[in-house]
Amino acid sequence: MKFRFRFTISRKLLIGFGVIMIFVLSTSTVTYVILNRNMDTNLSSITEVYSPSAKDLNELNQLIANSKFLIKTWVFVDKKSDTNDKLKLREIHSTEYPNLKKSLGNYMVNWESKEAKSVYMEIIQETDSLFALHQDVMSQLSNFDAYNNLMITFVIQPRFESEGEVMVFTEKIQAKLEKLINEIQGEVSNSNTKMMEQFKVLQQLMVIMGFILVLAVVVTAIWLSRTLVNPINYIKTIILNMGKGILPESVLKVRSDEIGEMSEALNMLVSGLKKTSSFALEIGDGNYESNFIPLSENDNLGNSLILMRYNLRKAAEEEAKRKEEDDQRSWASSGLAMFSELLRQSNEDMEEFSFRIISNLVKYLEANQGGFYIINDQDKDNVYIELTAAYAYTRRKFIEKKIEIGVTLVGQCVQEGESIYLTDLPNNYIKISSGLGEKDPRCLLLVPLKNAEGIFGVVELASFRPFKPYQVEFIEKLSESIAATIASVKINLNTAQLLAESQEKSQQLALQEDQMRNNIEALEETQKAIEEQTQLEIQRFGEIIADYEKQLTQLTQTYEEQRTQLHDLSTSIEGMTMAINNSIGVLDISPAGIVLDVNSKYLSMAGLIREEIVGKLHSDFISEEAAGANVYQTLWNNLSLGRIHTGTHKYVFNKREKWFNETFTPVKSKGGELEKTLVLANDVSKIRKQEEDLREKIRLAEVELETLNDKLRDID
């Protein structure tokens, strides 16, 4: 495989930034070399050699000056041995000078000037000699007595005076030392000058390198802009236009870098979008079979268009199916409307009605033959199926107008009450004739004529073409209306027959009405006689009761006046009591309503013995509706007020009802309080029973009369 070098964006950036890095590294290297050289030559010599040397030389000069002052003080001033100045001088000789000498010796080795080294060595030698003189004097003048020794002081003091040899020698050392210090400081200044010159060179070099670096950056930026930014901006413009729906006409140039890959991908995207657009237009034109391949498995737009094509194709199929169903519903609605009009026409002739229905049904369904069967149930003991009309029939295997239920397909259809649809007919079951000959039909449909009231017949249809489900459903819906019409026709025929029969019966009823009228008149006369007799009985008993009440009232009123005559009247009262006991029931009741006493007549009327009533509440024998009524309570309230009560009351003795016409008379004590109540009762149960029987007879007569009037109205 031939290798193809790809000048990728990363490599371009690497080259651009590599050039910049080379310039930066070069500048850094040169700067580092110059700085390092200055540090090695100038800076290190200044900081590590000359500056410390100058410092130590100054300290040495100061130390010699201090020793000059201290030695004069030792010789001329301090005679004591342990003064501070003497101690300081001893420290200079023993510590400070040796340390300083050692430090300067280390620095002196690195001095470049041999003359300076020679001068330094002379200064050190002379200083050593000077300090040796100091130590000699210090040893001679070590105590107070030595200062008093003129021989010693006379020799020593002149040497340390201003013009003395020691002072002159000291000044000579200081002069050389100052000269050496100036020379060392000159070396420091020279080194600083050289270092500054090198820094200026470095500055110029950095300016030049900076200019070159800026130039390299500009060139690199221009190169990267032409190779990266401009193509990216061009691709960005195309993508923005694509965002607005504008596809580029030309194909992008493909290069060997990532931008080239982007261009290639964009070319593929544009090509795919153009194909997608064409595919969408094909779908919009209804071409759901147009071929389309998505850009990839993850092509959302392409996969969505394929899904849209599937959904649109499915929607178109569903729309066609819906239109077909709408046509079928429209066909069924039109058919039902047409046959509803046929069913509303005059249907007095059943055969004409049958032929009109079956002929139109065969034509509307575009069938070839049809038969109309009705169940004949005039004789409930001999119910059968009758062929009342046929259309386009020539010959059947069994040409029958009378079919038993459960026999043949027609009989089975009636028996099961379900439609029968056959596409595999028996040979020679039906022949359909035309000018070219005869042929067996392909399918046979039998639909029972039924509704909620029952089955009234069967429709049989034969055709060369199979019946579609919506046609079968149409016939089954229509069968309900036909069944209802057949039921109505049968009712009309039965009504006409019943009307004739009712006219015959009307004459018979007229005769019966005359007889009934005579019976009613006789009943009315009987009722009138019973009512008159009842009124007489009631009047007679009322007179008796009124007489009894009158007598009782008289007895009650005269009871107090005739107490003194009680003995004389006792015989008469006993006689009257016996008469009353034999003809009227008597009952004594306490104010609390408890039966105190009862006579034999009352027991006879009630059908009780004495123990069953005495000591019992009077209300226990009153009927429940009367005992709880306000009338009974009012009766006792009136008795407590001394009022007499008369009325007819209903009692229940051992579950037997009795009606007593009674008078309740209150009997008071001397103090005017109610002592007991005397009840006089007469049994009117038989009269009451006669009244109820009479009312029942009258009610029955009224009911019979009302029934007779209803029949007469029905006949009219």
XYZ file of C-alpha atoms in Angstrom:
716
model
C 0.000 0.000 0.000
C 1.430 3.360 -1.023
C 2.024 5.681 1.919
C 0.434 9.105 1.588
C 1.752 11.845 3.793
C -1.060 13.864 5.408
C -0.226 17.452 6.223
C -2.679 17.566 9.126
C -3.689 20.579 11.185
C -1.739 19.288 14.157
C 1.385 19.048 12.017
C 0.844 22.536 10.663
C 0.402 23.879 14.162
C 3.444 21.883 15.251
C 5.566 23.415 12.481
C 4.321 26.959 13.186
C 4.804 26.766 16.899
C 8.033 24.779 16.380
C 9.572 27.687 14.470
C 8.527 30.057 17.233
C 9.928 27.701 19.846
C 13.251 27.506 17.968
C 13.568 31.300 18.035
C 12.583 31.394 21.679
C 15.057 28.659 22.575
C 17.811 30.338 20.558
C 17.227 33.648 22.293
C 17.094 31.964 25.651
C 20.304 30.051 24.953
C 22.247 33.146 23.884
C 20.939 35.063 26.877
C 21.850 32.233 29.182
C 25.377 31.954 27.746
C 26.048 35.682 28.056
C 24.650 35.884 31.537
C 26.519 32.787 32.602
C 29.759 34.123 31.192
C 29.302 37.434 32.995
C 28.538 35.581 36.154
C 31.586 33.359 35.748
C 34.004 36.158 34.867
C 32.857 39.473 36.190
C 30.084 38.931 38.636
C 31.771 36.076 40.475
C 35.119 37.911 40.638
C 33.423 41.037 41.907
C 31.167 39.405 44.442
C 33.479 36.609 45.529
C 36.943 38.197 45.288
C 37.352 41.937 44.844
C 34.412 43.243 46.832
C 35.276 41.067 49.888
C 38.961 41.922 49.393
C 38.207 45.647 49.378
C 36.102 45.210 52.452
C 38.783 43.279 54.330
C 41.504 45.758 53.241
C 39.406 48.608 54.590
C 38.989 46.673 57.798
C 42.763 46.072 57.900
C 43.381 49.775 57.372
C 40.933 50.555 60.147
C 42.516 47.924 62.359
C 46.028 49.454 61.829
C 44.627 52.915 62.582
C 43.016 51.587 65.775
C 46.219 49.865 66.797
C 48.111 53.125 66.220
C 45.823 54.936 68.604
C 45.750 52.126 71.147
C 49.552 51.691 71.227
C 50.032 55.419 71.863
C 47.462 55.168 74.644
C 49.358 52.152 76.007
C 52.635 54.075 75.961
C 51.532 57.506 77.105
C 48.202 57.199 78.941
C 47.221 53.872 80.462
C 49.622 52.746 83.105
C 47.357 50.105 84.470
C 47.649 46.709 82.969
C 44.004 45.773 82.399
C 42.335 48.787 80.854
C 39.844 48.400 78.014
C 42.200 49.879 75.449
C 44.959 47.488 76.400
C 42.562 44.572 76.246
C 41.335 45.752 72.848
C 44.893 46.026 71.539
C 45.720 42.558 72.777
C 42.549 41.237 70.977
C 43.652 42.917 67.731
C 47.040 41.268 67.937
C 45.794 37.881 69.004
C 42.496 37.447 67.088
C 41.336 40.136 64.715
C 44.538 40.624 62.771
C 45.267 36.902 62.287
C 41.681 36.258 61.099
C 41.745 39.214 58.760
C 45.165 38.224 57.467
C 43.927 34.705 56.773
C 40.792 35.958 54.939
C 42.819 38.358 52.794
C 45.256 35.601 52.015
C 42.419 33.514 50.567
C 41.165 36.399 48.416
C 44.654 37.477 47.337
C 45.218 34.158 45.591
C 42.461 35.034 43.047
C 43.726 38.525 42.313
C 44.699 38.974 38.693
C 47.231 41.784 39.341
C 50.638 40.502 40.408
C 51.638 43.993 41.472
C 48.700 44.098 43.827
C 49.728 40.747 45.218
C 53.315 42.032 45.731
C 52.109 45.207 47.441
C 49.833 43.159 49.662
C 52.690 40.884 50.685
C 54.828 43.922 51.558
C 51.973 45.379 53.606
C 51.544 42.116 55.485
C 55.253 41.830 56.198
C 55.459 45.404 57.371
C 52.315 44.989 59.461
C 53.792 41.895 61.043
C 56.920 43.904 61.882
C 54.794 46.757 63.240
C 52.801 44.465 65.495
C 56.060 42.837 66.630
C 57.248 46.298 67.777
C 53.895 46.761 69.502
C 54.262 43.490 71.331
C 57.798 44.351 72.389
C 56.650 47.658 73.858
C 53.630 45.989 75.419
C 55.861 43.456 77.107
C 58.207 46.170 78.435
C 55.350 48.317 79.736
C 53.369 45.476 81.149
C 52.971 46.916 84.677
C 52.814 50.175 86.549
C 56.414 50.023 87.694
C 57.646 49.882 84.126
C 56.093 53.260 83.461
C 58.057 54.709 86.315
C 61.301 53.321 84.935
C 62.756 56.248 83.062
C 65.216 54.079 81.265
C 62.402 52.218 79.591
C 60.124 55.159 78.955
C 62.959 57.290 77.728
C 63.741 54.759 75.040
C 60.159 53.850 74.103
C 58.148 57.079 74.177
C 60.154 58.973 71.548
C 59.556 56.181 69.104
C 55.812 56.562 69.479
C 55.553 60.278 69.212
C 54.166 61.860 66.044
C 57.487 61.899 64.328
C 58.669 58.734 65.923
C 59.812 55.870 63.841
C 56.903 53.628 64.819
C 54.322 56.239 63.875
C 56.099 56.988 60.607
C 56.297 53.286 59.867
C 52.594 52.932 60.610
C 51.669 55.786 58.289
C 53.814 54.260 55.572
C 51.899 50.983 55.891
C 48.590 52.850 55.777
C 49.645 54.717 52.640
C 50.499 51.470 50.864
C 47.275 49.944 52.109
C 45.167 52.830 50.780
C 46.917 52.561 47.439
C 46.142 48.836 47.360
C 42.528 49.509 48.317
C 42.177 51.983 45.464
C 43.658 49.489 43.058
C 41.257 46.754 44.213
C 38.275 49.107 43.906
C 39.502 49.988 40.431
C 39.355 46.307 39.553
C 35.760 46.221 40.808
C 34.891 49.254 38.672
C 36.525 47.693 35.616
C 34.618 44.465 36.123
C 31.340 46.386 36.461
C 32.126 48.310 33.277
C 32.823 45.105 31.368
C 29.645 43.525 32.702
C 27.556 46.547 31.675
C 29.053 46.431 28.198
C 28.121 42.773 27.902
C 24.605 43.569 29.166
C 24.259 46.205 26.441
C 25.307 43.642 23.874
C 22.752 41.243 25.355
C 20.076 43.943 25.193
C 20.793 44.612 21.530
C 20.778 40.898 20.846
C 17.423 40.488 22.625
C 15.920 43.329 20.589
C 17.101 41.692 17.386
C 15.865 38.265 18.514
C 12.535 39.793 19.591
C 12.090 41.396 16.181
C 12.938 38.110 14.516
C 10.498 36.319 16.878
C 7.678 38.779 16.097
C 8.384 38.371 12.396
C 8.293 34.585 12.772
C 5.007 34.787 14.711
C 3.441 37.047 12.059
C 4.604 34.796 9.237
C 3.363 31.717 11.103
C 0.010 33.392 11.833
C -0.440 34.386 8.180
C 0.468 30.886 7.072
C -1.887 29.256 9.597
C -4.651 31.711 8.670
C -4.360 30.815 5.003
C -4.152 27.095 5.662
C -6.604 26.818 8.598
C -8.776 29.844 9.366
C -9.859 30.723 5.814
C -10.979 27.158 4.946
C -12.763 26.875 8.306
C -14.563 30.203 7.719
C -15.574 29.011 4.256
C -16.932 25.781 5.706
C -18.691 27.827 8.431
C -20.381 29.979 5.753
C -21.595 26.861 3.957
C -22.913 25.376 7.226
C -24.723 28.640 8.088
C -26.332 28.642 4.635
C -27.290 25.014 5.139
C -28.881 26.069 8.427
C -31.048 28.394 6.315
C -31.868 25.557 3.931
C -29.418 26.627 1.168
C -27.306 23.772 -0.185
C -24.023 24.567 -2.001
C -23.918 23.962 -5.739
C -20.200 23.191 -5.982
C -18.271 20.408 -4.312
C -15.711 21.397 -1.677
C -12.048 20.692 -2.413
C -10.755 17.794 -0.355
C -7.306 18.238 1.175
C -5.085 15.891 3.137
C -5.813 17.325 6.583
C -8.708 17.424 9.027
C -10.301 20.295 7.108
C -10.184 18.044 4.076
C -11.957 15.362 6.087
C -14.526 17.965 7.151
C -14.952 18.997 3.516
C -15.369 15.381 2.471
C -17.935 14.789 5.255
C -19.732 18.009 4.288
C -19.801 16.906 0.640
C -21.314 13.595 1.754
C -23.838 15.460 3.937
C -24.832 17.793 1.082
C -25.170 14.830 -1.269
C -27.235 12.978 1.333
C -29.454 16.023 1.936
C -30.030 16.397 -1.798
C -30.999 12.730 -1.986
C -33.159 13.208 1.118
C -34.820 16.236 -0.495
C -35.517 14.260 -3.669
C -36.870 11.386 -1.558
C -39.127 13.797 0.367
C -40.436 15.214 -2.930
C -41.171 11.689 -4.158
C -43.068 10.961 -0.938
C -44.908 14.272 -1.299
C -45.981 13.199 -4.796
C -47.333 9.958 -3.329
C -44.538 7.695 -4.586
C -44.144 5.575 -1.443
C -42.077 2.965 -3.320
C -39.198 5.369 -3.987
C -35.841 3.869 -2.975
C -33.781 5.616 -0.305
C -30.720 4.560 1.701
C -29.841 6.515 4.898
C -26.358 7.926 5.292
C -25.759 5.548 8.208
C -27.565 3.582 10.864
C -27.588 6.729 13.020
C -28.947 9.007 10.271
C -31.858 10.504 12.220
C -33.254 12.475 9.274
C -32.996 9.584 6.835
C -34.464 7.085 9.270
C -37.227 9.575 10.135
C -38.065 9.947 6.419
C -38.210 6.179 6.015
C -40.487 6.016 9.072
C -42.561 8.866 7.610
C -42.839 6.971 4.306
C -44.028 3.912 6.220
C -46.548 5.965 8.233
C -47.801 7.790 5.125
C -48.138 4.517 3.241
C -50.001 3.056 6.209
C -52.170 6.201 6.448
C -52.949 5.967 2.722
C -53.919 2.324 3.124
C -56.061 3.180 6.153
C -57.636 6.068 4.230
C -58.476 3.719 1.356
C -59.866 1.231 3.856
C -61.847 3.987 5.586
C -63.210 5.187 2.239
C -64.205 1.639 1.419
C -65.914 1.337 4.828
C -67.648 4.694 4.260
C -68.868 3.469 0.872
C -70.100 0.287 2.506
C -71.883 2.238 5.266
C -73.379 4.587 2.670
C -74.505 1.581 0.619
C -76.039 -0.023 3.716
C -77.736 3.236 4.801
C -79.205 3.763 1.332
C -80.418 0.170 1.282
C -82.003 0.437 4.714
C -83.715 3.678 3.687
C -85.015 2.112 0.458
C -86.345 -1.001 2.180
C -87.802 1.082 5.012
C -89.872 2.861 2.378
C -90.943 -0.510 0.920
C -91.872 -1.784 4.370
C -94.044 1.296 5.025
C -96.169 0.599 1.950
C -99.488 -1.250 2.166
C -98.859 -4.795 3.378
C -102.332 -6.334 3.372
C -101.292 -9.122 0.954
C -98.507 -11.244 2.494
C -97.456 -12.834 -0.813
C -97.231 -9.470 -2.577
C -95.275 -8.107 0.370
C -92.891 -11.094 0.258
C -92.250 -10.816 -3.483
C -91.654 -7.066 -3.284
C -89.032 -7.546 -0.574
C -87.171 -10.536 -2.076
C -87.081 -9.136 -5.629
C -85.642 -5.795 -4.520
C -83.216 -7.531 -2.173
C -81.844 -9.763 -4.974
C -81.417 -6.742 -7.237
C -79.806 -4.543 -4.570
C -77.313 -7.240 -3.581
C -76.704 -8.138 -7.249
C -77.453 -11.743 -6.333
C -78.980 -14.268 -8.729
C -81.802 -15.970 -6.840
C -83.816 -15.444 -3.703
C -86.565 -17.037 -1.631
C -88.798 -15.572 1.088
C -90.154 -17.880 3.818
C -92.638 -17.052 6.587
C -93.528 -19.167 9.630
C -97.214 -20.104 9.534
C -98.412 -20.396 13.139
C -102.160 -19.936 12.686
C -102.608 -23.452 13.972
C -100.547 -23.647 17.153
C -100.515 -27.423 16.895
C -99.193 -27.405 13.318
C -96.481 -24.733 12.888
C -94.469 -24.885 9.643
C -92.381 -22.722 7.275
C -94.090 -21.520 4.109
C -92.429 -20.251 0.889
C -94.391 -17.064 0.155
C -92.243 -15.623 -2.673
C -89.312 -16.567 -4.939
C -87.303 -14.534 -7.428
C -85.350 -15.889 -10.446
C -85.833 -19.511 -9.288
C -86.078 -22.177 -11.976
C -85.723 -25.517 -10.269
C -84.682 -26.761 -6.856
C -83.715 -30.178 -5.811
C -86.799 -30.160 -3.597
C -89.370 -27.598 -4.671
C -91.396 -27.218 -1.516
C -93.737 -24.536 -0.284
C -94.153 -26.156 3.110
C -91.077 -26.978 5.231
C -90.975 -28.408 8.719
C -88.901 -26.582 11.348
C -85.480 -28.208 11.684
C -85.695 -29.868 8.249
C -83.434 -28.692 5.356
C -81.216 -25.639 5.614
C -84.234 -23.345 5.886
C -85.661 -25.344 8.785
C -82.266 -25.435 10.515
C -81.927 -21.660 10.132
C -85.286 -21.153 11.878
C -84.516 -23.708 14.559
C -81.053 -22.305 15.398
C -81.989 -18.651 14.897
C -78.584 -17.947 13.296
C -77.501 -17.033 9.761
C -76.129 -19.820 7.518
C -73.540 -18.944 4.893
C -72.311 -21.715 2.578
C -69.720 -21.548 -0.184
C -69.640 -25.304 -0.868
C -73.202 -26.179 -1.962
C -74.504 -29.708 -2.576
C -74.673 -30.709 -6.236
C -77.906 -29.715 -7.977
C -79.115 -27.918 -4.820
C -79.881 -24.821 -6.918
C -79.421 -24.105 -10.627
C -79.136 -20.568 -11.970
C -80.324 -20.354 -15.579
C -79.359 -17.881 -18.294
C -79.498 -17.733 -22.062
C -76.251 -19.710 -22.194
C -77.380 -22.543 -19.913
C -77.482 -23.467 -16.244
C -74.811 -23.266 -13.575
C -74.485 -23.978 -9.851
C -74.114 -20.882 -7.635
C -70.914 -20.419 -5.606
C -72.525 -19.389 -2.326
C -75.803 -19.547 -0.425
C -76.935 -17.242 2.416
C -79.873 -17.900 4.753
C -80.780 -15.194 7.296
C -83.547 -15.647 9.912
C -86.156 -12.881 10.100
C -86.096 -12.243 13.834
C -86.394 -9.512 16.410
C -86.899 -9.357 20.159
C -90.345 -10.986 19.854
C -89.089 -14.073 18.008
C -88.395 -15.558 14.546
C -90.932 -14.879 11.766
C -89.273 -16.375 8.681
C -86.129 -16.803 6.544
C -84.565 -15.009 3.566
C -82.583 -17.275 1.212
C -80.157 -15.789 -1.361
C -77.935 -17.535 -3.936
C -75.181 -15.914 -6.014
C -72.227 -16.642 -8.266
C -70.207 -14.116 -6.296
C -69.461 -14.543 -2.588
C -71.339 -12.245 -0.259
C -69.095 -9.759 1.539
C -69.284 -9.392 5.323
C -70.871 -5.947 5.142
C -73.586 -7.344 2.814
C -74.320 -10.140 5.279
C -74.441 -7.586 8.110
C -76.811 -5.433 6.022
C -79.192 -8.354 5.450
C -79.114 -9.248 9.158
C -79.981 -5.650 10.135
C -82.693 -5.511 7.479
C -84.104 -8.815 8.727
C -85.057 -7.147 12.030
C -87.152 -4.519 10.207
C -88.727 -7.183 7.966
C -89.509 -9.293 11.039
C -91.130 -6.293 12.741
C -93.207 -5.611 9.599
C -94.283 -9.273 9.359
C -95.279 -9.154 13.021
C -97.263 -5.986 12.341
C -98.969 -7.547 9.301
C -99.879 -10.627 11.311
C -101.238 -8.421 14.083
C -103.337 -6.488 11.575
C -104.729 -9.726 10.126
C -105.429 -11.087 13.598
C -107.032 -7.776 14.547
C -109.380 -7.942 11.581
C -110.322 -11.479 12.527
C -110.838 -10.504 16.156
C -112.964 -7.535 15.094
C -115.327 -9.852 13.267
C -115.482 -12.123 16.272
C -116.062 -9.162 18.586
C -119.024 -8.013 16.520
C -120.631 -11.408 17.031
C -119.947 -11.287 20.733
C -121.341 -7.745 20.980
C -124.803 -9.015 20.204
C -124.447 -11.673 22.870
C -123.247 -9.072 25.339
C -126.251 -6.868 24.567
C -128.578 -9.684 25.662
C -126.446 -10.303 28.732
C -126.547 -6.585 29.471
C -130.363 -6.598 29.617
C -130.273 -9.533 31.999
C -127.606 -7.828 34.092
C -129.609 -4.622 34.193
C -132.640 -6.510 35.526
C -130.442 -8.178 38.146
C -129.022 -4.821 39.175
C -132.513 -3.354 39.588
C -133.486 -6.318 41.749
C -130.319 -5.866 43.801
C -131.057 -2.178 44.224
C -134.573 -2.950 45.501
C -133.148 -5.554 47.881
C -130.500 -3.098 49.065
C -133.171 -0.456 49.648
C -135.283 -2.857 51.700
C -132.262 -3.872 53.774
C -131.377 -0.256 54.411
C -134.950 0.526 55.513
C -134.969 -2.486 57.836
C -131.577 -1.491 59.217
C -132.776 2.024 59.886
C -135.836 0.690 61.704
C -133.677 -1.607 63.846
C -131.278 1.186 64.623
C -134.153 3.518 65.469
C -135.757 0.886 67.707
C -132.529 0.211 69.593
C -131.898 3.916 69.808
C -135.271 4.446 71.432
C -134.575 1.641 73.898
C -131.164 3.047 74.723
C -132.591 6.557 75.053
C -135.257 5.224 77.402
C -132.585 3.427 79.417
C -130.469 6.528 79.517
C -133.439 8.604 80.613
C -134.302 6.188 83.381
C -130.675 5.970 84.492
C -130.389 9.728 84.553
C -133.510 10.011 86.647
C -132.183 7.370 89.022
C -128.870 9.138 89.339
C -130.467 12.528 89.972
C -132.832 11.260 92.624
C -130.282 8.932 94.218
C -129.139 11.413 96.866
C -132.636 12.688 97.592
C -134.073 9.238 98.045
C -131.330 7.723 100.164
C -133.597 7.868 103.158
C -136.203 6.061 101.066
C -133.704 3.414 99.922
C -135.343 0.666 101.933
C -138.729 1.440 100.445
C -137.400 1.559 96.929
C -134.930 -1.337 97.177
C -137.548 -3.833 96.066
C -138.419 -1.689 93.080
C -134.744 -1.124 92.202
C -133.947 -4.798 92.476
C -136.780 -5.525 90.096
C -135.558 -2.951 87.654
C -132.005 -4.253 88.038
C -133.122 -7.739 87.258
C -134.975 -6.445 84.230
C -131.895 -4.544 83.116
C -129.639 -7.527 83.790
C -131.872 -9.700 81.691
C -132.030 -7.275 78.766
C -128.899 -5.048 78.994
C -125.289 -5.768 79.867
C -124.024 -3.848 82.902
C -120.395 -3.139 83.711
C -118.850 -1.291 86.665
C -115.477 0.372 85.995
C -113.189 2.057 88.530
C -111.712 5.538 87.864
C -108.458 3.728 86.948
C -110.272 1.859 84.142
C -110.349 -1.541 85.955
C -113.508 -3.673 85.646
C -115.061 -3.989 89.143
C -118.223 -5.958 88.396
C -120.171 -7.346 85.447
C -123.632 -8.872 85.058
C -124.484 -12.160 83.394
C -126.005 -10.464 80.332
C -122.705 -8.697 79.576
C -120.800 -11.967 80.072
C -123.237 -13.685 77.715
C -122.832 -10.958 75.086
C -119.006 -11.058 75.424
C -118.807 -14.854 75.554
C -116.630 -14.695 78.677
C -116.716 -15.925 82.242
C -116.495 -13.592 85.217
C -112.811 -14.325 85.977
C -111.792 -13.378 82.417
C -112.987 -9.776 82.741
C -113.216 -8.722 86.408
C -109.981 -7.107 87.588
C -108.825 -6.431 84.014
C -108.429 -3.066 82.332
C -111.403 -2.016 80.273
C -108.977 -0.876 77.506
C -107.666 -4.469 77.153
C -110.916 -5.391 75.374
C -111.243 -2.277 73.233
C -109.823 -2.729 69.683
C -106.228 -1.485 69.289
C -107.153 1.380 66.970
C -109.884 2.580 69.361
C -107.817 2.158 72.557
C -105.030 4.358 71.224
C -107.332 6.997 69.737
C -108.018 10.406 71.237
C -111.756 9.578 71.369
C -111.227 6.973 74.110
C -109.121 9.392 76.174
C -111.737 12.115 75.671
C -114.413 9.672 76.940
C -112.629 9.246 80.273
C -111.936 12.957 80.551
C -115.666 13.665 80.136
C -116.541 10.968 82.696
C -114.183 12.539 85.227
C -116.087 15.794 84.671
C -119.404 14.031 85.324
C -120.547 13.886 81.707
C -122.517 10.926 80.328
C -121.230 9.339 77.110
C -123.260 7.322 74.599
C -121.848 5.540 71.539
C -121.169 2.315 69.632
C -117.793 0.696 70.335
C -115.872 -2.241 68.937
C -114.563 -4.899 71.369
C -112.392 -7.977 70.916
C -113.189 -10.881 73.263
C -111.032 -13.974 72.759
C -110.230 -12.796 69.194
C -113.950 -12.333 68.428
C -115.154 -8.899 67.385
C -118.271 -7.475 69.097
C -120.079 -4.186 68.604
C -121.840 -2.741 71.706
C -124.084 0.295 71.818
C -123.154 1.678 75.273
C -123.963 4.420 77.753
C -121.223 5.439 80.198
C -122.638 7.081 83.359
C -120.260 8.502 86.001
C -121.150 7.712 89.648
C -119.727 10.226 92.145
C -119.201 10.048 95.891
C -120.563 12.524 98.421
C -117.467 14.593 98.002
C -118.128 14.939 94.282
C -115.252 12.666 93.245
C -115.662 9.983 90.575
C -116.271 6.738 92.391
C -116.992 4.454 89.459
C -118.546 4.386 86.010
C -121.714 2.449 85.209
C -121.793 1.091 81.663
C -125.038 -0.121 80.055
C -124.368 -2.107 76.868
C -126.517 -3.589 74.106
C -125.080 -6.044 71.507
C -125.523 -4.654 67.948
C -122.973 -6.996 66.303
C -125.565 -8.725 64.093
C -126.894 -5.425 62.801
C -123.322 -4.276 62.178
C -122.598 -7.526 60.326
C -125.695 -7.093 58.166
C -124.614 -3.557 57.331
C -121.136 -4.738 56.316
C -122.570 -7.595 54.211
C -124.894 -5.164 52.514
C -122.033 -2.772 51.783
C -119.961 -5.648 50.328
C -122.844 -6.692 48.052
C -123.260 -3.121 46.895
C -119.502 -2.870 46.224
C -119.483 -6.124 44.229
C -122.471 -4.972 42.238
C -120.742 -1.680 41.470
C -117.581 -3.546 40.372
C -119.598 -5.865 38.132
C -121.472 -2.905 36.726
C -118.211 -1.064 36.028
C -116.765 -4.154 34.289
C -119.874 -4.431 32.163
C -119.631 -0.756 31.228
C -115.964 -1.248 30.207
C -116.906 -4.125 27.922
C -119.684 -2.055 26.398
C -117.269 0.789 25.767
C -114.774 -1.641 24.144
C -117.528 -2.968 21.874
C -118.564 0.558 20.867
